[in-house]
Amino acid sequence: MSFYSLLIISLALALDAFGVAISLGLLENITFKNKVLFTISFGFFQFLLAFVGAYFGYLFNTYIVSVPKVIGGVIIATVGILMIKEGMEKKEDKMLLKTKMYFILGVSVSIDAAVIGFTALNNIQGFTMLLMYTLFIGVTTLAVSATAFIISKSLKKIDMISRYADYIGGVTLIFFGLKMMFF
């Protein structure tokens, strides 16, 4: 996988966390500590689930049956469609800032990373390369989430912005899935 492809996948996956971070950053009662913990949670779970997904994808391809690129592309495009659908659903106005929400939101924005890991990252040779690729995904998500919290200060007046992140991420994954299937 080229660096360009990895960067596009990382940014597309990070847009879920971006949307949630913008939404959280728009809350009146969120503290700096909350923002830091959510940012770390998003980056960590994006890394962890991409790594676990890629590892299980590798095991599945090695010991059960190889998943052709067409099937992987269809799965990635489907995740993109689901991201767009999620963006269309009405989101809650108030998010709880309890400790369990760091885990719940961290995992929820990272489920698609497990699917991408299973389908797109399963053929990476060597533990070190897999670790580097998935760490890159996690660090990208961490940086994108931190950026979202920083700019949310300026965007408190525009409530609709978080909705577009799901659409952009979904469309990007659809295009990447189509690229996997046909090129």
N, CA, C and O atoms as a DFTB+ gen file, in Angstrom:
732 C
 N C O
     1  1       0.849      -1.166       0.000
     2  2       0.000       0.000       0.000
     3  2       0.902       1.238       0.000
     4  3       1.887       1.315       0.734
     5  1       0.539       2.188      -0.834
     6  2       1.338       3.406      -0.927
     7  2       1.029       4.334       0.252
     8  3      -0.001       4.206       0.912
     9  1       1.948       5.267       0.494
    10  2       1.738       6.239       1.559
    11  2       0.502       7.081       1.275
    12  3      -0.263       7.397       2.186
    13  1       0.309       7.441       0.014
    14  2      -0.846       8.248      -0.375
    15  2      -2.151       7.524      -0.011
    16  3      -3.061       8.130       0.555
    17  1      -2.236       6.238      -0.334
    18  2      -3.429       5.458       0.006
    19  2      -3.640       5.389       1.512
    20  3      -4.761       5.536       1.997
    21  1      -2.564       5.167       2.242
    22  2      -2.653       5.109       3.703
    23  2      -3.108       6.451       4.267
    24  3      -3.921       6.489       5.190
    25  1      -2.600       7.533       3.730
    26  2      -2.997       8.862       4.192
    27  2      -4.483       9.117       3.925
    28  3      -5.189       9.633       4.791
    29  1      -4.950       8.761       2.746
    30  2      -6.362       8.956       2.399
    31  2      -7.250       8.122       3.324
    32  3      -8.253       8.618       3.837
    33  1      -6.884       6.865       3.534
    34  2      -7.657       6.002       4.437
    35  2      -7.650       6.588       5.849
    36  3      -8.692       6.646       6.502
    37  1      -6.481       7.022       6.321
    38  2      -6.370       7.579       7.676
    39  2      -7.250       8.803       7.843
    40  3      -7.947       8.936       8.848
    41  1      -7.224       9.693       6.870
    42  2      -8.036      10.903       6.952
    43  2      -9.526      10.582       6.875
    44  3     -10.328      11.173       7.598
    45  1      -9.895       9.651       6.004
    46  2     -11.304       9.270       5.902
    47  2     -11.803       8.660       7.210
    48  3     -12.903       8.974       7.665
    49  1     -11.000       7.795       7.810
    50  2     -11.383       7.191       9.080
    51  2     -11.432       8.230      10.200
    52  3     -12.274       8.144      11.094
    53  1     -10.541       9.198      10.151
    54  2     -10.476      10.210      11.201
    55  2     -11.648      11.191      11.145
    56  3     -11.921      11.882      12.126
    57  1     -12.334      11.258      10.017
    58  2     -13.421      12.228       9.903
    59  2     -14.604      11.899      10.811
    60  3     -15.329      12.807      11.218
    61  1     -14.814      10.641      11.134
    62  2     -15.835      10.296      12.134
    63  2     -15.493      10.952      13.469
    64  3     -16.330      11.600      14.099
    65  1     -14.241      10.766      13.882
    66  2     -13.788      11.366      15.143
    67  2     -13.830      12.888      15.051
    68  3     -14.141      13.556      16.037
    69  1     -13.524      13.441      13.888
    70  2     -13.586      14.881      13.683
    71  2     -14.999      15.398      13.939
    72  3     -15.188      16.394      14.637
    73  1     -15.985      14.715      13.368
    74  2     -17.377      15.128      13.556
    75  2     -17.808      15.075      15.007
    76  3     -18.469      15.989      15.500
    77  1     -17.435      14.010      15.688
    78  2     -17.793      13.876      17.105
    79  2     -17.049      14.924      17.930
    80  3     -17.626      15.525      18.836
    81  1     -15.769      15.146      17.620
    82  2     -14.988      16.137      18.364
    83  2     -15.556      17.542      18.173
    84  3     -15.604      18.329      19.118
    85  1     -15.981      17.853      16.964
    86  2     -16.614      19.162      16.735
    87  2     -17.872      19.271      17.584
    88  3     -18.102      20.283      18.245
    89  1     -18.687      18.215      17.558
    90  2     -19.922      18.224      18.343
    91  2     -19.630      18.403      19.829
    92  3     -20.284      19.195      20.507
    93  1     -18.656      17.671      20.324
    94  2     -18.291      17.787      21.739
    95  2     -17.700      19.159      22.041
    96  3     -17.978      19.743      23.088
    97  1     -16.887      19.669      21.127
    98  2     -16.269      20.973      21.336
    99  2     -17.277      22.108      21.382
   100  3     -16.999      23.174      21.932
   101  1     -18.452      21.877      20.801
   102  2     -19.492      22.898      20.810
   103  2     -20.289      22.922      22.109
   104  3     -21.070      23.844      22.345
   105  1     -20.094      21.910      22.952
   106  2     -20.794      21.883      24.228
   107  2     -20.275      22.976      25.156
   108  3     -19.090      23.310      25.143
   109  1     -21.163      23.514      25.944
   110  2     -20.790      24.598      26.860
   111  2     -19.956      24.104      28.037
   112  3     -19.057      24.809      28.495
   113  1     -20.244      22.892      28.535
   114  2     -19.614      22.436      29.772
   115  2     -18.407      21.527      29.565
   116  3     -17.973      20.873      30.514
   117  1     -17.855      21.463      28.365
   118  2     -16.682      20.609      28.140
   119  2     -15.421      21.335      28.615
   120  3     -15.248      22.531      28.380
   121  1     -14.556      20.588      29.282
   122  2     -13.323      21.175      29.817
   123  2     -12.135      20.773      28.944
   124  3     -12.255      19.913      28.071
   125  1     -11.008      21.394      29.188
   126  2      -9.781      21.051      28.472
   127  2      -9.410      19.590      28.714
   128  3      -8.994      18.887      27.793
   129  1      -9.561      19.140      29.951
   130  2      -9.260      17.745      30.302
   131  2     -10.143      16.792      29.496
   132  3      -9.656      15.777      28.998
   133  1     -11.454      17.109      29.360
   134  2     -12.351      16.286      28.552
   135  2     -11.859      16.205      27.115
   136  3     -11.847      15.132      26.512
   137  1     -11.458      17.333      26.576
   138  2     -11.000      17.380      25.180
   139  2      -9.758      16.516      24.978
   140  3      -9.659      15.783      23.995
   141  1      -8.817      16.605      25.909
   142  2      -7.592      15.811      25.802
   143  2      -7.913      14.320      25.900
   144  3      -7.396      13.524      25.116
   145  1      -8.755      13.941      26.848
   146  2      -9.091      12.526      27.019
   147  2      -9.864      11.975      25.820
   148  3      -9.632      10.837      25.413
   149  1     -10.770      12.755      25.254
   150  2     -11.479      12.302      24.059
   151  2     -10.517      12.164      22.881
   152  3     -10.612      11.207      22.112
   153  1      -9.600      13.105      22.737
   154  2      -8.628      13.046      21.643
   155  2      -7.768      11.794      21.754
   156  3      -7.549      11.099      20.762
   157  1      -7.284      11.505      22.945
   158  2      -6.472      10.304      23.170
   159  2      -7.308       9.051      22.923
   160  3      -6.831       8.097      22.308
   161  1      -8.535       9.050      23.393
   162  2      -9.417       7.901      23.201
   163  2      -9.657       7.626      21.719
   164  3      -9.570       6.481      21.273
   165  1      -9.959       8.681      20.955
   166  2     -10.214       8.503      19.524
   167  2      -8.991       7.948      18.808
   168  3      -9.110       7.016      18.014
   169  1      -7.813       8.513      19.080
   170  2      -6.591       8.043      18.435
   171  2      -6.239       6.619      18.835
   172  3      -5.865       5.803      17.993
   173  1      -6.361       6.323      20.126
   174  2      -6.010       4.982      20.610
   175  2      -6.915       3.910      20.017
   176  3      -6.431       2.894      19.518
   177  1      -8.219       4.128      20.068
   178  2      -9.129       3.096      19.566
   179  2      -9.075       2.972      18.047
   180  3      -9.303       1.886      17.513
   181  1      -8.779       4.061      17.342
   182  2      -8.617       3.970      15.890
   183  2      -7.414       3.080      15.580
   184  3      -7.484       2.220      14.702
   185  1      -6.309       3.289      16.304
   186  2      -5.128       2.436      16.144
   187  2      -5.445       0.992      16.504
   188  3      -5.184       0.076      15.724
   189  1      -6.011       0.795      17.698
   190  2      -6.236      -0.553      18.204
   191  2      -7.167      -1.363      17.301
   192  3      -6.864      -2.510      16.970
   193  1      -8.285      -0.781      16.906
   194  2      -9.233      -1.536      16.094
   195  2      -8.717      -1.758      14.677
   196  3      -9.013      -2.792      14.079
   197  1      -7.955      -0.819      14.124
   198  2      -7.338      -1.047      12.809
   199  2      -6.327      -2.182      12.901
   200  3      -6.248      -3.026      12.008
   201  1      -5.551      -2.200      13.987
   202  2      -4.555      -3.251      14.178
   203  2      -5.222      -4.615      14.345
   204  3      -4.839      -5.586      13.692
   205  1      -6.208      -4.679      15.214
   206  2      -6.910      -5.945      15.457
   207  2      -7.608      -6.424      14.180
   208  3      -7.558      -7.607      13.844
   209  1      -8.260      -5.490      13.472
   210  2      -8.929      -5.846      12.223
   211  2      -7.949      -6.376      11.190
   212  3      -8.224      -7.371      10.519
   213  1      -6.802      -5.710      11.060
   214  2      -5.791      -6.149      10.095
   215  2      -5.231      -7.513      10.476
   216  3      -5.006      -8.359       9.611
   217  1      -5.009      -7.724      11.760
   218  2      -4.466      -9.011      12.203
   219  2      -5.460     -10.147      11.931
   220  3      -5.086     -11.203      11.421
   221  1      -6.723      -9.915      12.277
   222  2      -7.722     -10.947      12.013
   223  2      -7.947     -11.131      10.511
   224  3      -8.217     -12.245      10.062
   225  1      -7.840     -10.061       9.738
   226  2      -7.931     -10.182       8.287
   227  2      -6.801     -11.020       7.735
   228  3      -7.006     -11.833       6.834
   229  1      -5.592     -10.823       8.277
   230  2      -4.450     -11.622       7.867
   231  2      -4.668     -13.096       8.207
   232  3      -4.424     -13.973       7.378
   233  1      -5.129     -13.364       9.433
   234  2      -5.396     -14.753       9.835
   235  2      -6.472     -15.374       8.957
   236  3      -6.362     -16.527       8.541
   237  1      -7.516     -14.595       8.679
   238  2      -8.612     -15.089       7.845
   239  2      -8.106     -15.422       6.443
   240  3      -8.433     -16.478       5.901
   241  1      -7.312     -14.527       5.854
   242  2      -6.777     -14.757       4.509
   243  2      -5.799     -15.920       4.475
   244  3      -5.747     -16.660       3.493
   245  1      -5.025     -16.085       5.539
   246  2      -4.000     -17.121       5.564
   247  2      -4.587     -18.499       5.833
   248  3      -4.208     -19.471       5.180
   249  1      -5.504     -18.594       6.784
   250  2      -5.940     -19.913       7.239
   251  2      -7.342     -20.311       6.794
   252  3      -7.698     -21.485       6.895
   253  1      -8.134     -19.389       6.315
   254  2      -9.499     -19.749       5.907
   255  2      -9.638     -19.597       4.399
   256  3      -9.641     -20.588       3.670
   257  1      -9.752     -18.370       3.935
   258  2      -9.864     -18.124       2.502
   259  2      -9.418     -16.690       2.233
   260  3      -9.641     -15.790       3.043
   261  1      -8.799     -16.503       1.106
   262  2      -8.349     -15.164       0.743
   263  2      -9.537     -14.303       0.332
   264  3     -10.383     -14.732      -0.451
   265  1      -9.594     -13.093       0.863
   266  2     -10.657     -12.160       0.495
   267  2     -10.168     -11.384      -0.727
   268  3      -9.218     -10.607      -0.631
   269  1     -10.808     -11.591      -1.864
   270  2     -10.372     -10.863      -3.059
   271  2     -10.545      -9.360      -2.884
   272  3     -11.318      -8.898      -2.045
   273  1      -9.803      -8.606      -3.701
   274  2      -9.874      -7.157      -3.614
   275  2     -11.263      -6.632      -3.918
   276  3     -11.660      -5.598      -3.382
   277  1     -12.006      -7.319      -4.764
   278  2     -13.361      -6.858      -5.101
   279  2     -14.247      -6.903      -3.856
   280  3     -14.992      -5.961      -3.583
   281  1     -14.161      -7.999      -3.105
   282  2     -14.965      -8.111      -1.883
   283  2     -14.522      -7.060      -0.869
   284  3     -15.356      -6.425      -0.224
   285  1     -13.213      -6.876      -0.729
   286  2     -12.711      -5.836       0.172
   287  2     -13.191      -4.459      -0.246
   288  3     -13.566      -3.648       0.601
   289  1     -13.183      -4.185      -1.548
   290  2     -13.670      -2.899      -2.048
   291  2     -15.140      -2.694      -1.771
   292  3     -15.566      -1.594      -1.420
   293  1     -15.928      -3.763      -1.930
   294  2     -17.362      -3.677      -1.643
   295  2     -17.584      -3.385      -0.161
   296  3     -18.435      -2.569       0.193
   297  1     -16.829      -4.042       0.693
   298  2     -16.976      -3.821       2.137
   299  2     -16.594      -2.388       2.502
   300  3     -17.294      -1.739       3.279
   301  1     -15.489      -1.893       1.947
   302  2     -15.067      -0.525       2.244
   303  2     -16.101       0.473       1.746
   304  3     -16.429       1.425       2.455
   305  1     -16.623       0.271       0.532
   306  2     -17.652       1.167      -0.002
   307  2     -18.911       1.116       0.858
   308  3     -19.565       2.139       1.061
   309  1     -19.256      -0.072       1.365
   310  2     -20.422      -0.216       2.238
   311  2     -20.225       0.560       3.540
   312  3     -21.153       1.201       4.035
   313  1     -19.013       0.499       4.088
   314  2     -18.723       1.291       5.288
   315  2     -18.908       2.771       4.982
   316  3     -19.442       3.514       5.806
   317  1     -18.472       3.204       3.805
   318  2     -18.667       4.592       3.394
   319  2     -20.137       4.966       3.318
   320  3     -20.531       6.047       3.756
   321  1     -20.949       4.076       2.762
   322  2     -22.394       4.316       2.683
   323  2     -22.995       4.404       4.078
   324  3     -23.841       5.257       4.344
   325  1     -22.555       3.520       4.967
   326  2     -23.049       3.556       6.348
   327  2     -22.645       4.848       7.053
   328  3     -23.405       5.377       7.864
   329  1     -21.447       5.357       6.745
   330  2     -21.024       6.632       7.334
   331  2     -21.930       7.772       6.867
   332  3     -22.290       8.650       7.651
   333  1     -22.295       7.751       5.576
   334  2     -23.193       8.781       5.049
   335  2     -24.561       8.658       5.702
   336  3     -25.168       9.663       6.073
   337  1     -25.051       7.418       5.845
   338  2     -26.346       7.188       6.499
   339  2     -26.306       7.692       7.937
   340  3     -27.259       8.316       8.405
   341  1     -25.210       7.425       8.636
   342  2     -25.055       7.885      10.020
   343  2     -25.082       9.413      10.087
   344  3     -25.611       9.992      11.036
   345  1     -24.510      10.054       9.075
   346  2     -24.513      11.509       9.023
   347  2     -25.903      12.085       8.824
   348  3     -26.184      13.208       9.243
   349  1     -26.783      11.306       8.176
   350  2     -28.148      11.774       7.922
   351  2     -29.050      11.635       9.142
   352  3     -30.065      12.323       9.255
   353  1     -28.671      10.736      10.062
   354  2     -29.493      10.531      11.250
   355  2     -29.334      11.707      12.192
   356  3     -28.265      12.310      12.285
   357  1     -30.400      12.020      12.880
   358  2     -30.358      13.127      13.837
   359  2     -29.505      12.708      15.030
   360  3     -29.704      11.639      15.607
   361  1     -28.560      13.559      15.386
   362  2     -27.677      13.266      16.512
   363  2     -28.188      13.976      17.748
   364  3     -28.878      14.992      17.669
   365  1     -27.831      13.411      18.900
   366  2     -28.252      14.007      20.164
   367  2     -27.622      15.385      20.341
   368  3     -26.469      15.607      19.972
   369  1     -28.386      16.292      20.902
   370  2     -27.878      17.639      21.138
   371  2     -26.897      17.672      22.296
   372  3     -25.931      18.433      22.268
   373  1     -27.135      16.852      23.316
   374  2     -26.271      16.879      24.497
   375  2     -25.609      15.516      24.661
   376  3     -26.286      14.488      24.705
   377  1     -24.304      15.516      24.751
   378  2     -23.551      14.284      24.977
   379  2     -23.106      14.284      26.432
   380  3     -22.716      15.318      26.975
   381  1     -23.166      13.125      27.049
   382  2     -22.703      13.016      28.435
   383  2     -21.190      13.063      28.485
   384  3     -20.520      12.517      27.609
   385  1     -20.658      13.696      29.480
   386  2     -19.210      13.790      29.643
   387  2     -18.732      12.897      30.777
   388  3     -17.793      13.244      31.494
   389  1     -19.374      11.754      30.938
   390  2     -18.958      10.805      31.967
   391  2     -17.775       9.985      31.461
   392  3     -17.505       9.939      30.261
   393  1     -17.081       9.343      32.384
   394  2     -15.883       8.574      32.061
   395  2     -16.154       7.478      31.039
   396  3     -15.326       7.251      30.157
   397  1     -17.276       6.800      31.133
   398  2     -17.552       5.703      30.190
   399  2     -17.712       6.194      28.754
   400  3     -17.566       5.413      27.814
   401  1     -18.013       7.489      28.575
   402  2     -18.183       8.021      27.230
   403  2     -16.863       8.071      26.463
   404  3     -16.874       8.043      25.232
   405  1     -15.728       8.145      27.158
   406  2     -14.443       8.114      26.465
   407  2     -14.289       6.775      25.750
   408  3     -13.833       6.715      24.608
   409  1     -14.673       5.718      26.430
   410  2     -14.597       4.380      25.843
   411  2     -15.652       4.208      24.752
   412  3     -15.339       3.779      23.642
   413  1     -16.894       4.541      25.069
   414  2     -18.006       4.324      24.129
   415  2     -17.796       5.110      22.835
   416  3     -17.912       4.553      21.744
   417  1     -17.490       6.388      22.954
   418  2     -17.297       7.199      21.749
   419  2     -16.017       6.808      21.017
   420  3     -15.980       6.809      19.786
   421  1     -14.972       6.476      21.766
   422  2     -13.725       6.042      21.133
   423  2     -13.923       4.809      20.277
   424  3     -13.426       4.736      19.153
   425  1     -14.650       3.840      20.809
   426  2     -14.919       2.616      20.045
   427  2     -15.891       2.902      18.896
   428  3     -15.705       2.397      17.789
   429  1     -16.918       3.699      19.151
   430  2     -17.941       3.911      18.120
   431  2     -17.388       4.626      16.893
   432  3     -17.819       4.336      15.778
   433  1     -16.446       5.553      17.063
   434  2     -15.884       6.208      15.884
   435  2     -14.802       5.359      15.224
   436  3     -14.285       5.725      14.169
   437  1     -14.455       4.222      15.840
   438  2     -13.364       3.397      15.330
   439  2     -13.803       2.045      14.777
   440  3     -12.964       1.274      14.311
   441  1     -15.075       1.748      14.817
   442  2     -15.559       0.461      14.293
   443  2     -15.179       0.312      12.824
   444  3     -14.756      -0.762      12.395
   445  1     -15.326       1.381      12.056
   446  2     -14.988       1.301      10.642
   447  2     -13.489       1.048      10.439
   448  3     -13.094       0.500       9.409
   449  1     -12.655       1.437      11.401
   450  2     -11.217       1.161      11.302
   451  2     -10.946      -0.341      11.367
   452  3     -10.030      -0.835      10.709
   453  1     -11.733      -1.063      12.152
   454  2     -11.575      -2.518      12.213
   455  2     -11.915      -3.150      10.869
   456  3     -11.233      -4.067      10.411
   457  1     -12.973      -2.651      10.246
   458  2     -13.379      -3.184       8.939
   459  2     -12.319      -2.870       7.891
   460  3     -11.967      -3.728       7.082
   461  1     -11.814      -1.647       7.905
   462  2     -10.776      -1.262       6.943
   463  2      -9.513      -2.081       7.192
   464  3      -8.862      -2.525       6.246
   465  1      -9.167      -2.279       8.453
   466  2      -8.014      -3.107       8.773
   467  2      -8.186      -4.525       8.260
   468  3      -7.251      -5.111       7.714
   469  1      -9.375      -5.076       8.435
   470  2      -9.665      -6.443       8.006
   471  2      -9.557      -6.588       6.495
   472  3      -9.078      -7.607       5.998
   473  1     -10.002      -5.567       5.764
   474  2     -10.061      -5.688       4.307
   475  2      -8.860      -5.089       3.586
   476  3      -8.341      -5.700       2.652
   477  1      -8.409      -3.914       3.998
   478  2      -7.383      -3.212       3.234
   479  2      -5.970      -3.391       3.785
   480  3      -5.002      -3.287       3.031
   481  1      -5.837      -3.653       5.060
   482  2      -4.511      -3.738       5.670
   483  2      -4.073      -5.162       5.972
   484  3      -3.018      -5.367       6.573
   485  1      -4.861      -6.145       5.568
   486  2      -4.572      -7.527       5.950
   487  2      -3.405      -8.149       5.194
   488  3      -2.929      -9.217       5.578
   489  1      -2.937      -7.511       4.140
   490  2      -1.840      -8.098       3.370
   491  2      -0.494      -7.436       3.646
   492  3       0.463      -7.652       2.902
   493  1      -0.410      -6.642       4.693
   494  2       0.845      -5.986       5.047
   495  2       1.788      -7.030       5.626
   496  3       1.430      -7.777       6.537
   497  1       2.981      -7.067       5.091
   498  2       3.952      -8.071       5.500
   499  2       4.725      -7.606       6.727
   500  3       5.333      -6.536       6.709
   501  1       4.704      -8.388       7.772
   502  2       5.508      -8.125       8.954
   503  2       4.779      -7.340      10.023
   504  3       4.005      -6.424       9.743
   505  1       5.049      -7.728      11.250
   506  2       4.423      -7.090      12.413
   507  2       4.802      -5.618      12.501
   508  3       3.955      -4.773      12.792
   509  1       6.079      -5.307      12.248
   510  2       6.548      -3.936      12.370
   511  2       5.833      -3.014      11.390
   512  3       5.430      -1.910      11.757
   513  1       5.671      -3.460      10.143
   514  2       4.975      -2.631       9.148
   515  2       3.509      -2.452       9.524
   516  3       2.962      -1.357       9.394
   517  1       2.879      -3.511       9.986
   518  2       1.484      -3.416      10.408
   519  2       1.347      -2.443      11.573
   520  3       0.426      -1.626      11.603
   521  1       2.258      -2.531      12.524
   522  2       2.248      -1.620      13.665
   523  2       2.440      -0.177      13.207
   524  3       1.756       0.722      13.695
   525  1       3.358       0.050      12.280
   526  2       3.600       1.412      11.781
   527  2       2.372       1.962      11.044
   528  3       2.000       3.118      11.246
   529  1       1.750       1.155      10.203
   530  2       0.577       1.604       9.447
   531  2      -0.570       1.946      10.390
   532  3      -1.208       2.988      10.243
   533  1      -0.831       1.081      11.348
   534  2      -1.962       1.322      12.246
   535  2      -1.660       2.453      13.230
   536  3      -2.564       3.196      13.610
   537  1      -0.398       2.590      13.645
   538  2      -0.023       3.742      14.475
   539  2      -0.219       5.042      13.692
   540  3      -0.648       6.051      14.252
   541  1       0.094       5.011      12.409
   542  2      -0.115       6.186      11.569
   543  2      -1.600       6.558      11.535
   544  3      -1.950       7.736      11.607
   545  1      -2.466       5.555      11.427
   546  2      -3.912       5.803      11.442
   547  2      -4.322       6.414      12.782
   548  3      -5.092       7.375      12.813
   549  1      -3.816       5.868      13.884
   550  2      -4.147       6.391      15.206
   551  2      -3.649       7.807      15.429
   552  3      -4.369       8.643      15.975
   553  1      -2.416       8.081      15.007
   554  2      -1.845       9.420      15.179
   555  2      -2.580      10.429      14.300
   556  3      -2.804      11.567      14.711
   557  1      -2.955      10.014      13.096
   558  2      -3.727      10.897      12.221
   559  2      -5.050      11.253      12.875
   560  3      -5.457      12.415      12.863
   561  1      -5.720      10.267      13.444
   562  2      -6.987      10.518      14.127
   563  2      -6.785      11.430      15.330
   564  3      -7.589      12.330      15.570
   565  1      -5.722      11.203      16.079
   566  2      -5.421      12.062      17.220
   567  2      -5.237      13.510      16.764
   568  3      -5.781      14.429      17.376
   569  1      -4.475      13.712      15.696
   570  2      -4.221      15.067      15.197
   571  2      -5.499      15.716      14.654
   572  3      -5.751      16.897      14.892
   573  1      -6.288      14.949      13.934
   574  2      -7.534      15.486      13.369
   575  2      -8.513      15.826      14.491
   576  3      -9.197      16.847      14.426
   577  1      -8.585      14.985      15.509
   578  2      -9.474      15.251      16.651
   579  2      -9.031      16.487      17.415
   580  3      -9.858      17.320      17.784
   581  1      -7.732      16.612      17.653
   582  2      -7.217      17.790      18.351
   583  2      -7.520      19.053      17.552
   584  3      -7.892      20.082      18.115
   585  1      -7.358      18.963      16.235
   586  2      -7.677      20.100      15.366
   587  2      -9.157      20.450      15.459
   588  3      -9.518      21.626      15.488
   589  1     -10.010      19.438      15.505
   590  2     -11.453      19.677      15.604
   591  2     -11.795      20.413      16.900
   592  3     -12.611      21.334      16.897
   593  1     -11.174      20.009      17.999
   594  2     -11.434      20.689      19.264
   595  2     -10.929      22.133      19.229
   596  3     -11.558      23.028      19.794
   597  1      -9.808      22.353      18.572
   598  2      -9.265      23.708      18.478
   599  2     -10.182      24.608      17.660
   600  3     -10.474      25.734      18.062
   601  1     -10.638      24.110      16.505
   602  2     -11.476      24.971      15.658
   603  2     -12.920      25.046      16.148
   604  3     -13.666      25.937      15.743
   605  1     -13.317      24.119      17.015
   606  2     -14.698      24.175      17.520
   607  2     -14.951      25.443      18.321
   608  3     -16.091      25.891      18.442
   609  1     -13.888      26.020      18.865
   610  2     -14.041      27.293      19.580
   611  2     -14.607      28.359      18.645
   612  3     -15.455      29.162      19.037
   613  1     -14.128      28.353      17.411
   614  2     -14.577      29.347      16.436
   615  2     -15.922      28.988      15.817
   616  3     -16.607      29.846      15.260
   617  1     -16.289      27.741      15.917
   618  2     -17.485      27.267      15.227
   619  2     -18.704      27.107      16.128
   620  3     -19.711      26.535      15.710
   621  1     -18.625      27.595      17.336
   622  2     -19.743      27.412      18.270
   623  2     -21.049      27.952      17.716
   624  3     -22.121      27.508      18.126
   625  1     -20.982      28.894      16.799
   626  2     -22.186      29.478      16.219
   627  2     -22.749      28.636      15.078
   628  3     -23.923      28.779      14.735
   629  1     -21.939      27.762      14.484
   630  2     -22.373      26.963      13.330
   631  2     -22.532      25.520      13.789
   632  3     -21.545      24.795      13.913
   633  1     -23.760      25.104      14.040
   634  2     -24.033      23.784      14.611
   635  2     -24.011      22.670      13.560
   636  3     -23.857      21.504      13.925
   637  1     -24.157      22.980      12.290
   638  2     -24.316      21.959      11.245
   639  2     -22.997      21.349      10.765
   640  3     -23.021      20.356      10.038
   641  1     -21.870      21.902      11.140
   642  2     -20.589      21.484      10.575
   643  2     -20.267      20.015      10.855
   644  3     -19.722      19.332       9.987
   645  1     -20.591      19.522      12.037
   646  2     -20.233      18.138      12.361
   647  2     -20.937      17.141      11.453
   648  3     -20.446      16.027      11.267
   649  1     -22.062      17.513      10.893
   650  2     -22.803      16.616      10.003
   651  2     -22.013      16.324       8.727
   652  3     -22.070      15.205       8.217
   653  1     -21.285      17.296       8.207
   654  2     -20.582      17.127       6.941
   655  2     -19.390      16.186       7.037
   656  3     -19.006      15.589       6.031
   657  1     -18.799      16.037       8.202
   658  2     -17.640      15.160       8.350
   659  2     -18.004      13.723       8.002
   660  3     -17.213      13.033       7.360
   661  1     -19.174      13.258       8.409
   662  2     -19.610      11.902       8.078
   663  2     -19.767      11.733       6.567
   664  3     -19.405      10.694       6.015
   665  1     -20.304      12.746       5.905
   666  2     -20.500      12.679       4.459
   667  2     -19.167      12.618       3.721
   668  3     -18.989      11.807       2.812
   669  1     -18.238      13.474       4.115
   670  2     -16.937      13.505       3.453
   671  2     -16.205      12.186       3.658
   672  3     -15.653      11.626       2.711
   673  1     -16.198      11.689       4.888
   674  2     -15.553      10.400       5.162
   675  2     -16.211       9.269       4.401
   676  3     -15.523       8.398       3.868
   677  1     -17.539       9.271       4.343
   678  2     -18.272       8.231       3.619
   679  2     -17.974       8.238       2.134
   680  3     -17.715       7.189       1.544
   681  1     -18.008       9.405       1.532
   682  2     -17.723       9.516       0.096
   683  2     -16.283       9.101      -0.199
   684  3     -16.025       8.428      -1.197
   685  1     -15.354       9.494       0.654
   686  2     -13.954       9.114       0.464
   687  2     -13.791       7.603       0.518
   688  3     -13.091       7.027      -0.315
   689  1     -14.429       6.954       1.490
   690  2     -14.329       5.490       1.572
   691  2     -15.010       4.813       0.386
   692  3     -14.534       3.781      -0.086
   693  1     -16.108       5.372      -0.102
   694  2     -16.755       4.799      -1.289
   695  2     -15.806       4.848      -2.479
   696  3     -15.649       3.861      -3.198
   697  1     -15.174       6.005      -2.684
   698  2     -14.227       6.121      -3.795
   699  2     -13.039       5.182      -3.625
   700  3     -12.581       4.580      -4.597
   701  1     -12.537       5.051      -2.404
   702  2     -11.424       4.128      -2.175
   703  2     -11.861       2.694      -2.429
   704  3     -11.105       1.909      -3.002
   705  1     -13.082       2.340      -2.007
   706  2     -13.608       1.000      -2.285
   707  2     -13.731       0.736      -3.775
   708  3     -13.396      -0.351      -4.246
   709  1     -14.213       1.729      -4.522
   710  2     -14.316       1.581      -5.979
   711  2     -12.931       1.440      -6.609
   712  3     -12.746       0.661      -7.545
   713  1     -11.961       2.194      -6.096
   714  2     -10.599       2.079      -6.599
   715  2     -10.054       0.671      -6.359
   716  3      -9.390       0.098      -7.223
   717  1     -10.341       0.117      -5.174
   718  2      -9.887      -1.233      -4.861
   719  2     -10.518      -2.258      -5.801
   720  3      -9.863      -3.213      -6.218
   721  1     -11.788      -2.055      -6.130
   722  2     -12.493      -3.027      -6.960
   723  2     -12.067      -2.974      -8.416
   724  3     -11.968      -4.011      -9.072
   725  1     -11.816      -1.776      -8.928
   726  2     -11.651      -1.638     -10.374
   727  2     -10.251      -1.271     -10.838
   728  3      -9.977      -1.328     -12.037
   729  1      -9.361      -0.899      -9.936
   730  2      -8.025      -0.484     -10.391
   731  2      -6.943      -1.261      -9.703
   732  3      -5.761      -1.039      -9.967
